[in-house]
Amino acid sequence: DAGVTQSPTHLIKTRGQQVTLRCSPKSGHDTVSWYQQALGQGPQFIFQYYEEEERQRGNFPDRFSGHQFPNYSSELNVNALLLGDSALYLCASSPGWARANTEAFFGQGTRLTVV
Amino acid sequence: DAKTTQPNSMESNEEEPVHLPCNHSTISGTDYIHWYRQLPSQGPEYVIHGLTSNVNNRMASLAIAEDRKSSTLILHRATLRDAAVYYCILRNTGGFKTIFGAGTRLFVKA
């Protein structure tokens, strides 16, 4: 089992550009959550997808959007990039979106640098 | 969403037990207490979780106070590989939105 796979691992973009990050969940997991982690901080929840719909959202602007595909994989899109969007973006998968007693698996993250 | 409070950092000697505290005074009756850790340059890794009773697994033990307003993660014998940031998180069955705090950075001395 490959666990949670994220691509790319590193990315450099220019202010104002758009970026798409990808996540393949662990086998058997149908719920995907995305987090932003600035240097030296804890992960901040962006949103969660289940059954191809956004189920929960954190305090992030509409520039951040996502998608979940029928095979449970997911994408995170960020439009009009700002310097402050530079961070590690983490994807986590878990089974069953409303189950709180399950283990979530995280990917290694995508390091986004905006210049 | 309920929040947790942890010390910014702790230090331990190798081979000694480590007790990492977490306060969650606003915990609700359906919140599960989860612990994750994050090693340098890696994503967070699940450690343990519990609801009311103390829990043990191969990595650690979780001691939950009777009123559930605090908990303690216990690493029985710290190793250098346990040096990481440890996060105490509350998760609810009514919809999952994990809130991570700043965590506790654990330093392990040889």
mmCIF file with all atom_site columns, C-alpha atoms in Angstrom:
data_model
loop_
_atom_site.group_PDB
_atom_site.id
_atom_site.type_symbol
_atom_site.label_atom_id
_atom_site.label_alt_id
_atom_site.label_comp_id
_atom_site.label_asym_id
_atom_site.label_entity_id
_atom_site.label_seq_id
_atom_site.pdbx_PDB_ins_code
_atom_site.Cartn_x
_atom_site.Cartn_y
_atom_site.Cartn_z
_atom_site.occupancy
_atom_site.B_iso_or_equiv
_atom_site.pdbx_formal_charge
_atom_site.auth_seq_id
_atom_site.auth_comp_id
_atom_site.auth_asym_id
_atom_site.auth_atom_id
_atom_site.pdbx_PDB_model_num
ATOM 1   C CA . ASP A 1 1   ? 0.000   0.000  0.000   1.00 0.00 ? 1   ASP A CA 1
ATOM 2   C CA . ALA A 1 2   ? 1.542   3.303  -1.107  1.00 0.00 ? 2   ALA A CA 1
ATOM 3   C CA . GLY A 1 3   ? -0.240  5.351  1.548   1.00 0.00 ? 3   GLY A CA 1
ATOM 4   C CA . VAL A 1 4   ? -1.116  8.939  0.671   1.00 0.00 ? 4   VAL A CA 1
ATOM 5   C CA . THR A 1 5   ? 0.690   10.256 -2.386  1.00 0.00 ? 5   THR A CA 1
ATOM 6   C CA . GLN A 1 6   ? 1.053   13.931 -3.212  1.00 0.00 ? 6   GLN A CA 1
ATOM 7   C CA . SER A 1 7   ? 2.447   15.568 -6.331  1.00 0.00 ? 7   SER A CA 1
ATOM 8   C CA . PRO A 1 8   ? 4.509   17.478 -7.058  1.00 0.00 ? 8   PRO A CA 1
ATOM 9   C CA . THR A 1 9   ? 6.852   17.477 -4.055  1.00 0.00 ? 9   THR A CA 1
ATOM 10  C CA . HIS A 1 10  ? 8.161   20.969 -4.740  1.00 0.00 ? 10  HIS A CA 1
ATOM 11  C CA . LEU A 1 11  ? 6.844   23.842 -6.825  1.00 0.00 ? 11  LEU A CA 1
ATOM 12  C CA . ILE A 1 12  ? 7.883   27.418 -7.517  1.00 0.00 ? 12  ILE A CA 1
ATOM 13  C CA . LYS A 1 13  ? 5.298   29.866 -8.860  1.00 0.00 ? 13  LYS A CA 1
ATOM 14  C CA . THR A 1 14  ? 5.115   33.581 -9.526  1.00 0.00 ? 14  THR A CA 1
ATOM 15  C CA . ARG A 1 15  ? 2.677   35.931 -7.811  1.00 0.00 ? 15  ARG A CA 1
ATOM 16  C CA . GLY A 1 16  ? -0.647  36.050 -9.607  1.00 0.00 ? 16  GLY A CA 1
ATOM 17  C CA . GLN A 1 17  ? -0.306  32.612 -11.147 1.00 0.00 ? 17  GLN A CA 1
ATOM 18  C CA . GLN A 1 18  ? -2.523  29.618 -10.491 1.00 0.00 ? 18  GLN A CA 1
ATOM 19  C CA . VAL A 1 19  ? -1.432  26.253 -9.102  1.00 0.00 ? 19  VAL A CA 1
ATOM 20  C CA . THR A 1 20  ? -2.931  22.758 -8.868  1.00 0.00 ? 20  THR A CA 1
ATOM 21  C CA . LEU A 1 21  ? -1.766  20.225 -6.299  1.00 0.00 ? 21  LEU A CA 1
ATOM 22  C CA . ARG A 1 22  ? -2.756  16.571 -6.414  1.00 0.00 ? 22  ARG A CA 1
ATOM 23  C CA . CYS A 1 23  ? -3.430  13.890 -3.827  1.00 0.00 ? 23  CYS A CA 1
ATOM 24  C CA . SER A 1 24  ? -4.094  10.150 -4.037  1.00 0.00 ? 24  SER A CA 1
ATOM 25  C CA . PRO A 1 25  ? -5.558  8.816  -0.792  1.00 0.00 ? 25  PRO A CA 1
ATOM 26  C CA . LYS A 1 26  ? -4.654  5.600  0.939   1.00 0.00 ? 26  LYS A CA 1
ATOM 27  C CA . SER A 1 27  ? -6.410  2.582  -0.492  1.00 0.00 ? 27  SER A CA 1
ATOM 28  C CA . GLY A 1 28  ? -9.912  2.233  0.955   1.00 0.00 ? 28  GLY A CA 1
ATOM 29  C CA . HIS A 1 29  ? -10.120 5.830  2.175   1.00 0.00 ? 29  HIS A CA 1
ATOM 30  C CA . ASP A 1 30  ? -12.936 7.947  0.765   1.00 0.00 ? 30  ASP A CA 1
ATOM 31  C CA . THR A 1 31  ? -12.387 11.245 2.607   1.00 0.00 ? 31  THR A CA 1
ATOM 32  C CA . VAL A 1 32  ? -9.655  13.726 1.757   1.00 0.00 ? 32  VAL A CA 1
ATOM 33  C CA . SER A 1 33  ? -8.674  16.816 3.729   1.00 0.00 ? 33  SER A CA 1
ATOM 34  C CA . TRP A 1 34  ? -6.230  19.550 2.790   1.00 0.00 ? 34  TRP A CA 1
ATOM 35  C CA . TYR A 1 35  ? -4.044  21.598 5.130   1.00 0.00 ? 35  TYR A CA 1
ATOM 36  C CA . GLN A 1 36  ? -1.667  24.539 4.795   1.00 0.00 ? 36  GLN A CA 1
ATOM 37  C CA . GLN A 1 37  ? 1.383   24.570 7.034   1.00 0.00 ? 37  GLN A CA 1
ATOM 38  C CA . ALA A 1 38  ? 3.502   27.690 7.244   1.00 0.00 ? 38  ALA A CA 1
ATOM 39  C CA . LEU A 1 39  ? 7.052   27.370 8.498   1.00 0.00 ? 39  LEU A CA 1
ATOM 40  C CA . GLY A 1 40  ? 7.138   26.778 12.244  1.00 0.00 ? 40  GLY A CA 1
ATOM 41  C CA . GLN A 1 41  ? 3.340   26.547 12.553  1.00 0.00 ? 41  GLN A CA 1
ATOM 42  C CA . GLY A 1 42  ? 0.845   23.729 12.931  1.00 0.00 ? 42  GLY A CA 1
ATOM 43  C CA . PRO A 1 43  ? -1.244  22.640 9.925   1.00 0.00 ? 43  PRO A CA 1
ATOM 44  C CA . GLN A 1 44  ? -4.270  24.828 9.188   1.00 0.00 ? 44  GLN A CA 1
ATOM 45  C CA . PHE A 1 45  ? -7.393  23.124 7.836   1.00 0.00 ? 45  PHE A CA 1
ATOM 46  C CA . ILE A 1 46  ? -8.423  24.272 4.356   1.00 0.00 ? 46  ILE A CA 1
ATOM 47  C CA . PHE A 1 47  ? -11.293 21.941 3.415   1.00 0.00 ? 47  PHE A CA 1
ATOM 48  C CA . GLN A 1 48  ? -12.479 18.363 3.315   1.00 0.00 ? 48  GLN A CA 1
ATOM 49  C CA . TYR A 1 49  ? -14.023 16.341 0.476   1.00 0.00 ? 49  TYR A CA 1
ATOM 50  C CA . TYR A 1 50  ? -16.284 13.307 0.644   1.00 0.00 ? 50  TYR A CA 1
ATOM 51  C CA . GLU A 1 51  ? -18.404 11.844 -2.146  1.00 0.00 ? 51  GLU A CA 1
ATOM 52  C CA . GLU A 1 52  ? -17.020 14.483 -4.518  1.00 0.00 ? 52  GLU A CA 1
ATOM 53  C CA . GLU A 1 53  ? -18.447 17.329 -2.439  1.00 0.00 ? 53  GLU A CA 1
ATOM 54  C CA . GLU A 1 54  ? -16.802 19.858 -0.134  1.00 0.00 ? 54  GLU A CA 1
ATOM 55  C CA . ARG A 1 55  ? -18.092 18.954 3.333   1.00 0.00 ? 55  ARG A CA 1
ATOM 56  C CA . GLN A 1 56  ? -16.168 21.249 5.651   1.00 0.00 ? 56  GLN A CA 1
ATOM 57  C CA . ARG A 1 57  ? -14.169 24.408 5.070   1.00 0.00 ? 57  ARG A CA 1
ATOM 58  C CA . GLY A 1 58  ? -11.700 26.315 7.164   1.00 0.00 ? 58  GLY A CA 1
ATOM 59  C CA . ASN A 1 59  ? -11.066 30.050 7.151   1.00 0.00 ? 59  ASN A CA 1
ATOM 60  C CA . PHE A 1 60  ? -9.562  30.324 3.678   1.00 0.00 ? 60  PHE A CA 1
ATOM 61  C CA . PRO A 1 61  ? -10.613 32.648 0.816   1.00 0.00 ? 61  PRO A CA 1
ATOM 62  C CA . ASP A 1 62  ? -12.388 31.512 -2.316  1.00 0.00 ? 62  ASP A CA 1
ATOM 63  C CA . ARG A 1 63  ? -9.055  31.573 -4.144  1.00 0.00 ? 63  ARG A CA 1
ATOM 64  C CA . PHE A 1 64  ? -8.626  28.142 -2.616  1.00 0.00 ? 64  PHE A CA 1
ATOM 65  C CA . SER A 1 65  ? -10.817 25.543 -4.295  1.00 0.00 ? 65  SER A CA 1
ATOM 66  C CA . GLY A 1 66  ? -10.784 21.824 -4.689  1.00 0.00 ? 66  GLY A CA 1
ATOM 67  C CA . HIS A 1 67  ? -12.190 18.813 -6.368  1.00 0.00 ? 67  HIS A CA 1
ATOM 68  C CA . GLN A 1 68  ? -12.602 15.140 -5.611  1.00 0.00 ? 68  GLN A CA 1
ATOM 69  C CA . PHE A 1 69  ? -12.822 12.533 -8.332  1.00 0.00 ? 69  PHE A CA 1
ATOM 70  C CA . PRO A 1 70  ? -14.829 9.277  -8.377  1.00 0.00 ? 70  PRO A CA 1
ATOM 71  C CA . ASN A 1 71  ? -11.669 7.325  -7.476  1.00 0.00 ? 71  ASN A CA 1
ATOM 72  C CA . TYR A 1 72  ? -11.402 9.514  -4.319  1.00 0.00 ? 72  TYR A CA 1
ATOM 73  C CA . SER A 1 73  ? -8.284  11.350 -5.485  1.00 0.00 ? 73  SER A CA 1
ATOM 74  C CA . SER A 1 74  ? -8.348  15.090 -5.009  1.00 0.00 ? 74  SER A CA 1
ATOM 75  C CA . GLU A 1 75  ? -6.944  18.363 -6.286  1.00 0.00 ? 75  GLU A CA 1
ATOM 76  C CA . LEU A 1 76  ? -6.302  21.649 -4.529  1.00 0.00 ? 76  LEU A CA 1
ATOM 77  C CA . ASN A 1 77  ? -6.351  24.754 -6.716  1.00 0.00 ? 77  ASN A CA 1
ATOM 78  C CA . VAL A 1 78  ? -5.092  28.151 -5.663  1.00 0.00 ? 78  VAL A CA 1
ATOM 79  C CA . ASN A 1 79  ? -5.731  31.165 -7.888  1.00 0.00 ? 79  ASN A CA 1
ATOM 80  C CA . ALA A 1 80  ? -4.052  34.577 -7.908  1.00 0.00 ? 80  ALA A CA 1
ATOM 81  C CA . LEU A 1 81  ? -1.126  33.382 -5.809  1.00 0.00 ? 81  LEU A CA 1
ATOM 82  C CA . LEU A 1 82  ? 0.213   35.661 -3.082  1.00 0.00 ? 82  LEU A CA 1
ATOM 83  C CA . LEU A 1 83  ? 3.607   35.564 -1.429  1.00 0.00 ? 83  LEU A CA 1
ATOM 84  C CA . GLY A 1 84  ? 1.814   34.519 1.762   1.00 0.00 ? 84  GLY A CA 1
ATOM 85  C CA . ASP A 1 85  ? 0.593   31.334 0.076   1.00 0.00 ? 85  ASP A CA 1
ATOM 86  C CA . SER A 1 86  ? 4.118   29.943 0.304   1.00 0.00 ? 86  SER A CA 1
ATOM 87  C CA . ALA A 1 87  ? 3.804   26.915 2.571   1.00 0.00 ? 87  ALA A CA 1
ATOM 88  C CA . LEU A 1 88  ? 3.764   23.151 2.825   1.00 0.00 ? 88  LEU A CA 1
ATOM 89  C CA . TYR A 1 89  ? 0.420   21.807 1.612   1.00 0.00 ? 89  TYR A CA 1
ATOM 90  C CA . LEU A 1 90  ? -0.606  18.541 3.210   1.00 0.00 ? 90  LEU A CA 1
ATOM 91  C CA . CYS A 1 91  ? -3.236  16.068 2.151   1.00 0.00 ? 91  CYS A CA 1
ATOM 92  C CA . ALA A 1 92  ? -4.767  13.616 4.610   1.00 0.00 ? 92  ALA A CA 1
ATOM 93  C CA . SER A 1 93  ? -7.103  10.715 3.949   1.00 0.00 ? 93  SER A CA 1
ATOM 94  C CA . SER A 1 94  ? -9.403  8.789  6.251   1.00 0.00 ? 94  SER A CA 1
ATOM 95  C CA . PRO A 1 95  ? -12.305 6.350  5.979   1.00 0.00 ? 95  PRO A CA 1
ATOM 96  C CA . GLY A 1 96  ? -15.785 7.814  6.398   1.00 0.00 ? 96  GLY A CA 1
ATOM 97  C CA . TRP A 1 97  ? -16.034 11.601 6.690   1.00 0.00 ? 97  TRP A CA 1
ATOM 98  C CA . ALA A 1 98  ? -18.041 11.741 9.899   1.00 0.00 ? 98  ALA A CA 1
ATOM 99  C CA . ARG A 1 99  ? -16.104 9.111  11.833  1.00 0.00 ? 99  ARG A CA 1
ATOM 100 C CA . ALA A 1 100 ? -13.931 10.705 14.509  1.00 0.00 ? 100 ALA A CA 1
ATOM 101 C CA . ASN A 1 101 ? -12.427 7.483  15.852  1.00 0.00 ? 101 ASN A CA 1
ATOM 102 C CA . THR A 1 102 ? -10.357 6.620  12.805  1.00 0.00 ? 102 THR A CA 1
ATOM 103 C CA . GLU A 1 103 ? -6.727  7.230  11.993  1.00 0.00 ? 103 GLU A CA 1
ATOM 104 C CA . ALA A 1 104 ? -5.935  9.836  9.339   1.00 0.00 ? 104 ALA A CA 1
ATOM 105 C CA . PHE A 1 105 ? -2.964  9.287  7.055   1.00 0.00 ? 105 PHE A CA 1
ATOM 106 C CA . PHE A 1 106 ? -0.972  12.249 5.784   1.00 0.00 ? 106 PHE A CA 1
ATOM 107 C CA . GLY A 1 107 ? 1.107   12.605 2.672   1.00 0.00 ? 107 GLY A CA 1
ATOM 108 C CA . GLN A 1 108 ? 4.608   14.064 2.629   1.00 0.00 ? 108 GLN A CA 1
ATOM 109 C CA . GLY A 1 109 ? 3.243   17.350 1.355   1.00 0.00 ? 109 GLY A CA 1
ATOM 110 C CA . THR A 1 110 ? 3.903   19.731 -1.525  1.00 0.00 ? 110 THR A CA 1
ATOM 111 C CA . ARG A 1 111 ? 6.273   22.596 -0.786  1.00 0.00 ? 111 ARG A CA 1
ATOM 112 C CA . LEU A 1 112 ? 4.948   25.655 -2.663  1.00 0.00 ? 112 LEU A CA 1
ATOM 113 C CA . THR A 1 113 ? 7.134   28.713 -3.003  1.00 0.00 ? 113 THR A CA 1
ATOM 114 C CA . VAL A 1 114 ? 5.627   31.891 -4.459  1.00 0.00 ? 114 VAL A CA 1
ATOM 115 C CA . VAL A 1 115 ? 8.131   34.456 -5.726  1.00 0.00 ? 115 VAL A CA 1
ATOM 116 C CA . ASP B 2 1   ? -14.306 24.228 17.494  1.00 0.00 ? 1   ASP B CA 1
ATOM 117 C CA . ALA B 2 2   ? -12.750 23.071 20.734  1.00 0.00 ? 2   ALA B CA 1
ATOM 118 C CA . LYS B 2 3   ? -9.092  23.989 21.187  1.00 0.00 ? 3   LYS B CA 1
ATOM 119 C CA . THR B 2 4   ? -6.149  22.383 22.938  1.00 0.00 ? 4   THR B CA 1
ATOM 120 C CA . THR B 2 5   ? -3.232  23.861 24.891  1.00 0.00 ? 5   THR B CA 1
ATOM 121 C CA . GLN B 2 6   ? 0.218   22.286 24.945  1.00 0.00 ? 6   GLN B CA 1
ATOM 122 C CA . PRO B 2 7   ? 3.649   23.415 26.163  1.00 0.00 ? 7   PRO B CA 1
ATOM 123 C CA . ASN B 2 8   ? 5.786   24.824 23.373  1.00 0.00 ? 8   ASN B CA 1
ATOM 124 C CA . SER B 2 9   ? 8.678   22.471 24.006  1.00 0.00 ? 9   SER B CA 1
ATOM 125 C CA . MET B 2 10  ? 9.925   19.696 26.257  1.00 0.00 ? 10  MET B CA 1
ATOM 126 C CA . GLU B 2 11  ? 13.214  17.932 26.678  1.00 0.00 ? 11  GLU B CA 1
ATOM 127 C CA . SER B 2 12  ? 13.957  14.326 27.579  1.00 0.00 ? 12  SER B CA 1
ATOM 128 C CA . ASN B 2 13  ? 16.930  12.032 27.934  1.00 0.00 ? 13  ASN B CA 1
ATOM 129 C CA . GLU B 2 14  ? 17.165  8.990  25.732  1.00 0.00 ? 14  GLU B CA 1
ATOM 130 C CA . GLU B 2 15  ? 15.769  5.777  27.236  1.00 0.00 ? 15  GLU B CA 1
ATOM 131 C CA . GLU B 2 16  ? 13.697  7.723  29.794  1.00 0.00 ? 16  GLU B CA 1
ATOM 132 C CA . PRO B 2 17  ? 9.885   8.053  29.831  1.00 0.00 ? 17  PRO B CA 1
ATOM 133 C CA . VAL B 2 18  ? 8.296   11.234 28.510  1.00 0.00 ? 18  VAL B CA 1
ATOM 134 C CA . HIS B 2 19  ? 4.943   12.664 29.555  1.00 0.00 ? 19  HIS B CA 1
ATOM 135 C CA . LEU B 2 20  ? 3.477   15.183 27.115  1.00 0.00 ? 20  LEU B CA 1
ATOM 136 C CA . PRO B 2 21  ? 0.492   17.078 28.581  1.00 0.00 ? 21  PRO B CA 1
ATOM 137 C CA . CYS B 2 22  ? -2.502  18.568 26.784  1.00 0.00 ? 22  CYS B CA 1
ATOM 138 C CA . ASN B 2 23  ? -5.341  20.684 28.156  1.00 0.00 ? 23  ASN B CA 1
ATOM 139 C CA . HIS B 2 24  ? -8.722  20.672 26.449  1.00 0.00 ? 24  HIS B CA 1
ATOM 140 C CA . SER B 2 25  ? -11.078 22.258 28.951  1.00 0.00 ? 25  SER B CA 1
ATOM 141 C CA . THR B 2 26  ? -13.850 22.900 26.379  1.00 0.00 ? 26  THR B CA 1
ATOM 142 C CA . ILE B 2 27  ? -13.976 19.318 25.141  1.00 0.00 ? 27  ILE B CA 1
ATOM 143 C CA . SER B 2 28  ? -17.456 18.028 24.317  1.00 0.00 ? 28  SER B CA 1
ATOM 144 C CA . GLY B 2 29  ? -18.809 14.610 25.172  1.00 0.00 ? 29  GLY B CA 1
ATOM 145 C CA . THR B 2 30  ? -18.374 13.286 21.621  1.00 0.00 ? 30  THR B CA 1
ATOM 146 C CA . ASP B 2 31  ? -14.862 14.648 20.976  1.00 0.00 ? 31  ASP B CA 1
ATOM 147 C CA . TYR B 2 32  ? -12.152 12.039 20.521  1.00 0.00 ? 32  TYR B CA 1
ATOM 148 C CA . ILE B 2 33  ? -8.637  12.957 21.679  1.00 0.00 ? 33  ILE B CA 1
ATOM 149 C CA . HIS B 2 34  ? -6.058  12.269 18.995  1.00 0.00 ? 34  HIS B CA 1
ATOM 150 C CA . TRP B 2 35  ? -2.284  12.614 19.029  1.00 0.00 ? 35  TRP B CA 1
ATOM 151 C CA . TYR B 2 36  ? -0.147  13.006 15.936  1.00 0.00 ? 36  TYR B CA 1
ATOM 152 C CA . ARG B 2 37  ? 3.532   13.719 15.575  1.00 0.00 ? 37  ARG B CA 1
ATOM 153 C CA . GLN B 2 38  ? 5.495   15.368 12.821  1.00 0.00 ? 38  GLN B CA 1
ATOM 154 C CA . LEU B 2 39  ? 9.116   14.529 12.190  1.00 0.00 ? 39  LEU B CA 1
ATOM 155 C CA . PRO B 2 40  ? 11.267  17.043 10.321  1.00 0.00 ? 40  PRO B CA 1
ATOM 156 C CA . SER B 2 41  ? 10.382  17.317 6.620   1.00 0.00 ? 41  SER B CA 1
ATOM 157 C CA . GLN B 2 42  ? 7.518   14.831 6.906   1.00 0.00 ? 42  GLN B CA 1
ATOM 158 C CA . GLY B 2 43  ? 3.736   14.910 7.138   1.00 0.00 ? 43  GLY B CA 1
ATOM 159 C CA . PRO B 2 44  ? 2.062   14.292 10.495  1.00 0.00 ? 44  PRO B CA 1
ATOM 160 C CA . GLU B 2 45  ? 1.922   10.690 11.658  1.00 0.00 ? 45  GLU B CA 1
ATOM 161 C CA . TYR B 2 46  ? -0.837  9.142  13.776  1.00 0.00 ? 46  TYR B CA 1
ATOM 162 C CA . VAL B 2 47  ? 0.221   8.130  17.281  1.00 0.00 ? 47  VAL B CA 1
ATOM 163 C CA . ILE B 2 48  ? -2.855  7.224  19.316  1.00 0.00 ? 48  ILE B CA 1
ATOM 164 C CA . HIS B 2 49  ? -6.433  8.235  20.106  1.00 0.00 ? 49  HIS B CA 1
ATOM 165 C CA . GLY B 2 50  ? -9.044  7.699  22.790  1.00 0.00 ? 50  GLY B CA 1
ATOM 166 C CA . LEU B 2 51  ? -12.433 8.802  24.085  1.00 0.00 ? 51  LEU B CA 1
ATOM 167 C CA . THR B 2 52  ? -12.663 8.150  27.814  1.00 0.00 ? 52  THR B CA 1
ATOM 168 C CA . SER B 2 53  ? -10.488 5.228  28.820  1.00 0.00 ? 53  SER B CA 1
ATOM 169 C CA . ASN B 2 54  ? -6.708  5.056  28.812  1.00 0.00 ? 54  ASN B CA 1
ATOM 170 C CA . VAL B 2 55  ? -5.277  3.508  25.662  1.00 0.00 ? 55  VAL B CA 1
ATOM 171 C CA . ASN B 2 56  ? -2.079  1.665  24.820  1.00 0.00 ? 56  ASN B CA 1
ATOM 172 C CA . ASN B 2 57  ? -0.497  0.777  21.503  1.00 0.00 ? 57  ASN B CA 1
ATOM 173 C CA . ARG B 2 58  ? 2.945   -0.131 20.264  1.00 0.00 ? 58  ARG B CA 1
ATOM 174 C CA . MET B 2 59  ? 4.011   3.498  20.024  1.00 0.00 ? 59  MET B CA 1
ATOM 175 C CA . ALA B 2 60  ? 2.668   5.074  23.186  1.00 0.00 ? 60  ALA B CA 1
ATOM 176 C CA . SER B 2 61  ? 0.051   5.258  25.922  1.00 0.00 ? 61  SER B CA 1
ATOM 177 C CA . LEU B 2 62  ? -2.686  7.825  26.325  1.00 0.00 ? 62  LEU B CA 1
ATOM 178 C CA . ALA B 2 63  ? -3.881  8.750  29.794  1.00 0.00 ? 63  ALA B CA 1
ATOM 179 C CA . ILE B 2 64  ? -7.179  10.650 29.883  1.00 0.00 ? 64  ILE B CA 1
ATOM 180 C CA . ALA B 2 65  ? -8.296  12.543 32.978  1.00 0.00 ? 65  ALA B CA 1
ATOM 181 C CA . GLU B 2 66  ? -11.574 11.486 34.527  1.00 0.00 ? 66  GLU B CA 1
ATOM 182 C CA . ASP B 2 67  ? -13.227 14.811 33.625  1.00 0.00 ? 67  ASP B CA 1
ATOM 183 C CA . ARG B 2 68  ? -11.639 14.588 30.130  1.00 0.00 ? 68  ARG B CA 1
ATOM 184 C CA . LYS B 2 69  ? -10.384 18.174 30.361  1.00 0.00 ? 69  LYS B CA 1
ATOM 185 C CA . SER B 2 70  ? -6.787  17.034 29.999  1.00 0.00 ? 70  SER B CA 1
ATOM 186 C CA . SER B 2 71  ? -4.757  14.138 28.677  1.00 0.00 ? 71  SER B CA 1
ATOM 187 C CA . THR B 2 72  ? -1.164  12.950 28.646  1.00 0.00 ? 72  THR B CA 1
ATOM 188 C CA . LEU B 2 73  ? 0.750   11.165 25.934  1.00 0.00 ? 73  LEU B CA 1
ATOM 189 C CA . ILE B 2 74  ? 3.321   8.810  27.414  1.00 0.00 ? 74  ILE B CA 1
ATOM 190 C CA . LEU B 2 75  ? 6.349   7.600  25.508  1.00 0.00 ? 75  LEU B CA 1
ATOM 191 C CA . HIS B 2 76  ? 7.723   4.832  27.688  1.00 0.00 ? 76  HIS B CA 1
ATOM 192 C CA . ARG B 2 77  ? 11.344  4.983  26.509  1.00 0.00 ? 77  ARG B CA 1
ATOM 193 C CA . ALA B 2 78  ? 12.269  7.986  24.401  1.00 0.00 ? 78  ALA B CA 1
ATOM 194 C CA . THR B 2 79  ? 14.639  7.428  21.515  1.00 0.00 ? 79  THR B CA 1
ATOM 195 C CA . LEU B 2 80  ? 16.359  9.940  19.265  1.00 0.00 ? 80  LEU B CA 1
ATOM 196 C CA . ARG B 2 81  ? 13.823  9.028  16.572  1.00 0.00 ? 81  ARG B CA 1
ATOM 197 C CA . ASP B 2 82  ? 11.025  10.340 18.818  1.00 0.00 ? 82  ASP B CA 1
ATOM 198 C CA . ALA B 2 83  ? 12.288  13.905 18.457  1.00 0.00 ? 83  ALA B CA 1
ATOM 199 C CA . ALA B 2 84  ? 9.369   15.609 16.718  1.00 0.00 ? 84  ALA B CA 1
ATOM 200 C CA . VAL B 2 85  ? 6.494   18.037 17.140  1.00 0.00 ? 85  VAL B CA 1
ATOM 201 C CA . TYR B 2 86  ? 3.586   16.358 18.926  1.00 0.00 ? 86  TYR B CA 1
ATOM 202 C CA . TYR B 2 87  ? 0.043   17.591 18.293  1.00 0.00 ? 87  TYR B CA 1
ATOM 203 C CA . CYS B 2 88  ? -2.954  16.979 20.541  1.00 0.00 ? 88  CYS B CA 1
ATOM 204 C CA . ILE B 2 89  ? -6.184  17.322 18.518  1.00 0.00 ? 89  ILE B CA 1
ATOM 205 C CA . LEU B 2 90  ? -9.897  16.934 19.154  1.00 0.00 ? 90  LEU B CA 1
ATOM 206 C CA . ARG B 2 91  ? -12.111 15.280 16.546  1.00 0.00 ? 91  ARG B CA 1
ATOM 207 C CA . ASN B 2 92  ? -15.904 15.114 16.634  1.00 0.00 ? 92  ASN B CA 1
ATOM 208 C CA . THR B 2 93  ? -18.299 12.615 15.105  1.00 0.00 ? 93  THR B CA 1
ATOM 209 C CA . GLY B 2 94  ? -20.604 15.375 13.929  1.00 0.00 ? 94  GLY B CA 1
ATOM 210 C CA . GLY B 2 95  ? -18.322 16.320 11.094  1.00 0.00 ? 95  GLY B CA 1
ATOM 211 C CA . PHE B 2 96  ? -14.597 16.204 11.051  1.00 0.00 ? 96  PHE B CA 1
ATOM 212 C CA . LYS B 2 97  ? -12.484 19.351 11.083  1.00 0.00 ? 97  LYS B CA 1
ATOM 213 C CA . THR B 2 98  ? -9.222  18.736 12.872  1.00 0.00 ? 98  THR B CA 1
ATOM 214 C CA . ILE B 2 99  ? -7.795  21.851 14.444  1.00 0.00 ? 99  ILE B CA 1
ATOM 215 C CA . PHE B 2 100 ? -4.063  21.683 15.000  1.00 0.00 ? 100 PHE B CA 1
ATOM 216 C CA . GLY B 2 101 ? -2.425  23.962 17.552  1.00 0.00 ? 101 GLY B CA 1
ATOM 217 C CA . ALA B 2 102 ? 1.272   24.753 17.597  1.00 0.00 ? 102 ALA B CA 1
ATOM 218 C CA . GLY B 2 103 ? 2.093   21.435 19.256  1.00 0.00 ? 103 GLY B CA 1
ATOM 219 C CA . THR B 2 104 ? 4.943   20.501 21.595  1.00 0.00 ? 104 THR B CA 1
ATOM 220 C CA . ARG B 2 105 ? 8.423   20.201 20.170  1.00 0.00 ? 105 ARG B CA 1
ATOM 221 C CA . LEU B 2 106 ? 10.144  17.287 21.899  1.00 0.00 ? 106 LEU B CA 1
ATOM 222 C CA . PHE B 2 107 ? 13.927  17.313 22.133  1.00 0.00 ? 107 PHE B CA 1
ATOM 223 C CA . VAL B 2 108 ? 15.642  14.022 23.027  1.00 0.00 ? 108 VAL B CA 1
ATOM 224 C CA . LYS B 2 109 ? 19.201  14.086 24.356  1.00 0.00 ? 109 LYS B CA 1
ATOM 225 C CA . ALA B 2 110 ? 21.556  11.153 23.893  1.00 0.00 ? 110 ALA B CA 1
#
